[in-house]
Short mmCIF file of C-alpha atoms in Angstrom, two decimals:
data_model
loop_
_atom_site.label_atom_id
_atom_site.label_comp_id
_atom_site.label_asym_id
_atom_site.label_seq_id
_atom_site.Cartn_x
_atom_site.Cartn_y
_atom_site.Cartn_z
CA MET A 1 -8.38 -1.09 -32.24
CA LEU A 2 -5.44 -3.37 -31.28
CA SER A 3 -3.11 -0.43 -30.75
CA THR A 4 -5.76 1.20 -28.45
CA LEU A 5 -6.23 -2.08 -26.50
CA PHE A 6 -2.51 -2.52 -26.14
CA GLN A 7 -2.10 0.98 -24.78
CA GLN A 8 -4.98 0.43 -22.30
CA ILE A 9 -3.37 -2.77 -21.07
CA ILE A 10 -0.14 -0.90 -20.65
CA ASN A 11 -2.00 1.81 -18.60
CA GLY A 12 -3.80 -0.88 -16.65
CA ILE A 13 -0.41 -2.64 -15.70
CA THR A 14 1.06 0.74 -14.74
CA VAL A 15 -1.77 1.59 -12.43
CA GLY A 16 -2.06 -1.92 -11.06
CA SER A 17 1.57 -2.16 -10.18
CA ILE A 18 1.16 0.93 -8.13
CA TYR A 19 -2.01 -0.60 -6.47
CA SER A 20 0.14 -3.67 -5.70
CA LEU A 21 2.74 -1.65 -3.86
CA VAL A 22 0.15 -0.08 -1.56
CA ALA A 23 -1.80 -3.36 -1.25
CA LEU A 24 1.44 -5.00 0.17
CA GLY A 25 1.33 -2.80 3.22
CA TYR A 26 -2.14 -3.84 4.01
CA THR A 27 -1.52 -7.51 3.53
CA MET A 28 1.80 -7.52 5.53
CA VAL A 29 0.33 -5.83 8.50
CA TYR A 30 -2.67 -8.23 8.47
CA GLY A 31 -0.36 -11.27 8.00
CA ILE A 32 1.63 -10.20 11.07
CA ILE A 33 -1.07 -8.88 13.56
CA LYS A 34 -4.42 -9.85 11.92
CA LEU A 35 -5.41 -6.16 11.79
CA ILE A 36 -6.13 -3.74 8.90
CA ASN A 37 -4.03 -0.44 9.04
CA PHE A 38 -6.73 1.98 7.69
CA ALA A 39 -4.09 4.78 8.07
CA HIS A 40 -2.03 3.24 5.33
CA GLY A 41 -3.69 5.16 2.40
CA ASP A 42 -2.77 8.45 4.24
CA ILE A 43 0.85 7.25 4.51
CA PHE A 44 0.83 6.89 0.75
CA MET A 45 -0.38 10.32 0.49
CA LEU A 46 2.36 11.70 2.79
CA GLY A 47 4.93 9.91 0.57
CA ALA A 48 3.57 11.89 -2.40
CA PHE A 49 3.78 15.28 -0.53
CA ILE A 50 7.22 14.46 1.00
CA GLY A 51 8.31 13.85 -2.62
CA LEU A 52 6.79 17.10 -3.70
CA ILE A 53 8.59 19.04 -0.92
CA VAL A 54 11.93 17.36 -1.61
CA SER A 55 11.73 18.08 -5.39
CA ILE A 56 11.06 21.85 -4.58
CA LYS A 57 13.74 22.07 -2.05
CA MET A 58 16.41 19.86 -3.69
CA GLY A 59 15.55 19.62 -7.29
CA ALA A 60 13.49 17.28 -9.37
CA ASN A 61 15.89 14.35 -9.03
CA PHE A 62 13.80 11.19 -9.07
CA ILE A 63 16.28 9.03 -7.11
CA LEU A 64 16.74 11.64 -4.39
CA VAL A 65 12.85 12.30 -4.23
CA ILE A 66 11.81 8.63 -3.92
CA PHE A 67 14.63 7.81 -1.43
CA PHE A 68 13.61 10.56 0.92
CA ALA A 69 9.89 9.67 0.56
CA MET A 70 10.53 6.08 1.25
CA ILE A 71 12.75 6.68 4.37
CA LEU A 72 10.47 9.27 5.94
CA THR A 73 7.33 7.30 5.47
CA SER A 74 8.93 4.27 6.83
CA PHE A 75 9.60 6.20 10.10
CA ILE A 76 6.06 7.60 10.02
CA GLY A 77 4.78 3.92 9.72
CA ILE A 78 6.78 2.98 12.86
CA LEU A 79 5.32 6.05 14.56
CA VAL A 80 1.73 5.15 13.65
CA GLU A 81 2.27 1.50 14.92
CA LYS A 82 3.74 2.79 18.26
CA ILE A 83 0.97 5.31 18.74
CA ALA A 84 -2.25 3.56 17.31
CA TYR A 85 -1.51 -0.15 17.57
CA ASN A 86 1.06 -0.97 20.22
CA PRO A 87 -0.83 0.30 23.28
CA LEU A 88 -4.03 -1.66 22.22
CA ARG A 89 -2.38 -4.87 21.00
CA ASN A 90 -2.85 -6.97 24.17
CA ARG A 91 -6.27 -5.65 25.22
CA ASN A 92 -9.38 -7.75 24.98
CA SER A 93 -11.00 -5.39 22.62
CA ALA A 94 -7.75 -5.04 20.58
CA ARG A 95 -9.37 -5.42 17.11
CA ILE A 96 -12.16 -2.97 17.36
CA SER A 97 -10.06 -0.51 19.27
CA ALA A 98 -7.09 -0.71 16.88
CA LEU A 99 -9.58 -0.32 13.99
CA ILE A 100 -10.96 2.95 15.52
CA SER A 101 -7.55 4.15 16.45
CA ALA A 102 -6.30 3.65 12.82
CA ILE A 103 -9.33 5.52 11.44
CA GLY A 104 -8.54 8.24 13.90
CA VAL A 105 -4.90 8.41 12.77
CA SER A 106 -6.06 8.56 9.08
CA ILE A 107 -8.41 11.54 9.77
CA PHE A 108 -5.63 13.34 11.74
CA ILE A 109 -2.99 12.85 9.02
CA SER A 110 -5.22 14.05 6.17
CA ASN A 111 -6.51 17.07 8.11
CA LEU A 112 -2.99 17.99 9.29
CA VAL A 113 -1.83 18.13 5.64
CA VAL A 114 -4.89 20.32 4.82
CA LEU A 115 -4.07 22.56 7.86
CA ILE A 116 -0.39 22.97 6.61
CA ASN A 117 -0.89 22.97 2.88
CA GLY A 118 -4.57 23.67 2.14
CA PRO A 119 -7.13 21.41 0.55
CA GLN A 120 -6.21 22.34 -3.14
CA ASN A 121 -4.41 20.11 -5.66
CA GLU A 122 -0.74 20.61 -6.09
CA SER A 123 1.01 20.07 -9.47
CA TYR A 124 3.86 17.52 -9.47
CA PRO A 125 7.13 18.00 -11.26
CA ALA A 126 8.10 15.65 -14.17
CA LEU A 127 10.53 13.46 -12.46
CA LEU A 128 10.74 10.79 -15.23
CA PRO A 129 10.90 11.25 -18.99
CA ASN A 130 7.44 11.24 -20.49
CA ASN A 131 8.39 8.92 -23.38
CA ILE A 132 9.42 5.98 -20.99
CA LEU A 133 7.31 6.95 -17.97
CA GLN A 134 5.04 3.88 -17.92
CA PRO A 135 7.75 1.28 -18.49
CA LEU A 136 9.97 2.84 -15.68
CA ILE A 137 7.12 2.92 -13.19
CA ILE A 138 6.39 -0.82 -13.97
CA VAL A 139 10.08 -1.71 -13.59
CA ILE A 140 10.43 0.27 -10.41
CA SER A 141 7.36 -1.34 -8.90
CA ILE A 142 8.35 -4.79 -9.75
CA GLY A 143 11.83 -4.17 -8.43
CA LEU A 144 10.47 -2.98 -5.08
CA MET A 145 8.09 -5.97 -4.91
CA TYR A 146 10.85 -8.44 -5.72
CA GLY A 147 13.01 -6.69 -2.99
CA LEU A 148 10.21 -7.32 -0.48
CA TYR A 149 9.85 -10.98 -1.55
CA TYR A 150 13.59 -11.43 -1.17
CA ILE A 151 13.61 -9.97 2.33
CA VAL A 152 10.66 -12.12 3.45
CA HIS A 153 12.11 -15.36 2.00
CA ASN A 154 15.94 -14.93 2.27
CA THR A 155 16.77 -12.97 5.27
CA LYS A 156 16.75 -13.50 9.14
CA ILE A 157 14.13 -10.70 9.68
CA GLY A 158 12.01 -12.24 6.96
CA ILE A 159 12.10 -15.68 8.74
CA ALA A 160 11.19 -13.77 11.98
CA MET A 161 8.24 -12.16 10.21
CA ARG A 162 6.90 -15.50 8.99
CA ALA A 163 7.45 -16.96 12.42
CA VAL A 164 5.46 -14.08 14.04
CA SER A 165 2.77 -14.42 11.44
CA HIS A 166 2.39 -18.12 12.14
CA ASN A 167 2.36 -17.99 15.91
CA VAL A 168 3.47 -14.95 17.98
CA ASN A 169 3.80 -16.83 21.24
CA THR A 170 5.98 -19.53 19.81
CA ALA A 171 8.15 -17.17 18.08
CA ARG A 172 8.65 -15.31 21.26
CA LEU A 173 9.77 -18.51 22.91
CA MET A 174 12.35 -19.05 20.22
CA GLY A 175 13.98 -15.75 20.98
CA ILE A 176 12.18 -13.47 18.39
CA ASN A 177 11.14 -9.99 19.52
CA PRO A 178 7.63 -9.63 18.22
CA ASP A 179 7.59 -5.91 18.83
CA LEU A 180 10.64 -5.37 16.68
CA VAL A 181 9.24 -7.66 13.95
CA ILE A 182 5.94 -5.73 13.92
CA SER A 183 7.55 -2.35 13.81
CA PHE A 184 9.73 -3.56 10.92
CA THR A 185 6.67 -4.75 9.03
CA PHE A 186 5.02 -1.36 9.39
CA ALA A 187 8.16 0.27 8.28
CA ILE A 188 8.51 -1.85 5.05
CA GLY A 189 4.86 -1.50 4.24
CA SER A 190 4.95 2.26 4.76
CA LEU A 191 8.18 2.50 2.72
CA LEU A 192 6.48 0.85 -0.32
CA ALA A 193 3.45 3.20 0.16
CA GLY A 194 5.79 6.16 0.15
CA ALA A 195 7.36 4.91 -3.07
CA ALA A 196 3.98 4.49 -4.67
CA GLY A 197 2.89 8.00 -3.57
CA VAL A 198 5.83 9.49 -5.61
CA LEU A 199 5.06 7.18 -8.54
CA VAL A 200 1.39 8.30 -8.50
CA GLY A 201 2.27 11.94 -8.35
CA THR A 202 4.80 11.47 -11.17
CA TYR A 203 2.25 9.58 -13.24
CA TYR A 204 -0.89 11.88 -12.76
CA ARG A 205 1.28 15.09 -12.26
CA ALA A 206 -1.02 16.16 -9.32
CA VAL A 207 -1.51 15.34 -5.67
CA ASP A 208 -4.08 16.37 -2.95
CA PRO A 209 -4.47 15.72 0.76
CA PHE A 210 -7.39 13.31 0.29
CA MET A 211 -5.85 11.13 -2.56
CA GLY A 212 -4.96 8.42 -0.04
CA MET A 213 -8.56 7.68 0.81
CA MET A 214 -9.87 6.32 -2.47
CA PHE A 215 -6.52 5.03 -3.66
CA GLY A 216 -6.06 3.37 -0.22
CA LEU A 217 -9.44 1.71 -0.41
CA LYS A 218 -8.80 0.40 -3.90
CA ALA A 219 -5.42 -1.04 -2.81
CA PHE A 220 -7.23 -2.68 0.05
CA VAL A 221 -9.65 -4.20 -2.42
CA ALA A 222 -6.58 -5.40 -4.38
CA ALA A 223 -5.29 -7.02 -1.14
CA VAL A 224 -8.62 -8.78 -0.37
CA LEU A 225 -8.92 -9.80 -3.98
CA GLY A 226 -5.51 -11.65 -3.96
CA GLY A 227 -6.06 -12.94 -0.47
CA ILE A 228 -5.29 -10.59 2.55
CA GLY A 229 -2.21 -11.84 4.20
CA SER A 230 -0.67 -13.28 0.92
CA ILE A 231 2.16 -11.23 -0.59
CA PRO A 232 1.88 -12.82 -3.98
CA GLY A 233 -1.93 -12.30 -3.70
CA ALA A 234 -1.54 -8.56 -3.22
CA MET A 235 0.79 -8.35 -6.24
CA VAL A 236 -1.61 -10.26 -8.53
CA GLY A 237 -4.74 -8.49 -6.97
CA GLY A 238 -3.24 -5.07 -7.79
CA LEU A 239 -2.59 -5.89 -11.32
CA ILE A 240 -6.06 -7.48 -11.87
CA LEU A 241 -7.71 -4.38 -10.39
CA GLY A 242 -5.72 -1.96 -12.40
CA LEU A 243 -6.33 -3.76 -15.66
CA THR A 244 -10.05 -4.21 -14.98
CA GLU A 245 -10.55 -0.57 -13.95
CA VAL A 246 -8.58 0.99 -16.73
CA LEU A 247 -10.26 -1.38 -19.48
CA GLY A 248 -13.71 -0.65 -17.89
CA VAL A 249 -13.09 3.07 -18.14
CA ALA A 250 -11.80 2.87 -21.72
CA PHE A 251 -14.50 0.53 -23.05
CA VAL A 252 -17.50 0.95 -20.93
CA SER A 253 -17.73 4.24 -19.12
CA SER A 254 -15.48 6.57 -16.98
CA SER A 255 -18.25 7.03 -14.43
CA PHE A 256 -17.73 3.35 -13.42
CA ARG A 257 -14.16 3.96 -12.44
CA ASP A 258 -14.74 3.60 -8.65
CA ALA A 259 -17.68 1.25 -8.96
CA ILE A 260 -15.54 -1.36 -10.65
CA ALA A 261 -13.19 -1.69 -7.68
CA PHE A 262 -15.97 -2.13 -5.15
CA GLY A 263 -17.92 -4.36 -7.48
CA ILE A 264 -15.00 -6.63 -7.42
CA LEU A 265 -14.77 -6.62 -3.74
CA ILE A 266 -18.51 -7.64 -3.47
CA LEU A 267 -17.97 -10.33 -5.93
CA ILE A 268 -14.95 -11.81 -4.36
CA LEU A 269 -16.53 -11.74 -0.94
CA ILE A 270 -19.48 -13.72 -2.24
CA ILE A 271 -17.61 -16.12 -4.39
CA LYS A 272 -14.29 -16.58 -2.79
CA PRO A 273 -13.99 -14.80 0.54
CA ALA A 274 -10.52 -15.82 1.21
CA GLY A 275 -9.30 -14.24 -2.05
CA LEU A 276 -7.48 -15.87 -4.93
CA PHE A 277 -4.37 -16.93 -2.93
CA GLY A 278 -5.96 -16.96 0.48
CA LYS A 279 -6.60 -20.11 2.51
CA LYS A 280 -9.63 -20.87 4.71
CA THR A 281 -8.68 -20.76 8.39
CA LYS A 282 -10.63 -21.93 11.43
CA GLU A 283 -10.77 -19.57 14.41
CA LYS A 284 -11.46 -20.61 17.96
CA VAL A 285 -14.14 -18.67 19.72
#
């Protein structure tokens, strides 16, 4: 019993650490421009497919695969920001327009992959040794999350990100280029999502064009659970969601896998709408 529980905890931390990587993209974008990037889950899916293509063309070298997936998804993230968000940012109806635009980009990306590759599942190569797969995924995820934390708190661009998050107009008066900061934020968030896509493909050994929908929604739940806009909150929220989901499937029923995530979302919105690490804010209307 104890060995089974321990293994399920490891499974939960593994899945939760990947949720955290994707959740960071949601929380960073919201922290900067107060909007939800609902195309983020599909960028995660693209990262998985880019990794698959690189592994087929260049060999199953994990470092090479995750490097190309991260770099290319970061550029895709910038492209999404320039197309779906930048033209709408300063309009009166920016929030609802950007939301609709992001949903449109999400549908376009997933259907483009279906058009090119077909709707079927694709098997993923074994990029990491099976006997140490879970520890490596956890270590890689923690390393990427620490890298983000270091950038935000110890670099000039990180200071600029925090300044724009606090007050974009004041940041502009102090010589910060908000457009550059926002693009960088999308790039970093998408980079992490691309890495998560490769890790998921490696872990489950299969990918499909619609994997970003459910996984992205669950990562969004993790971001809300931790407190949308809070980087530590996204990390903790992902781990809590992963552990709760895996333990629920193992000891309750596998049919509750998706219900657990959205049940948590409902509970957190009722009990603590700001999330575990979130703070209540007043908005002028």
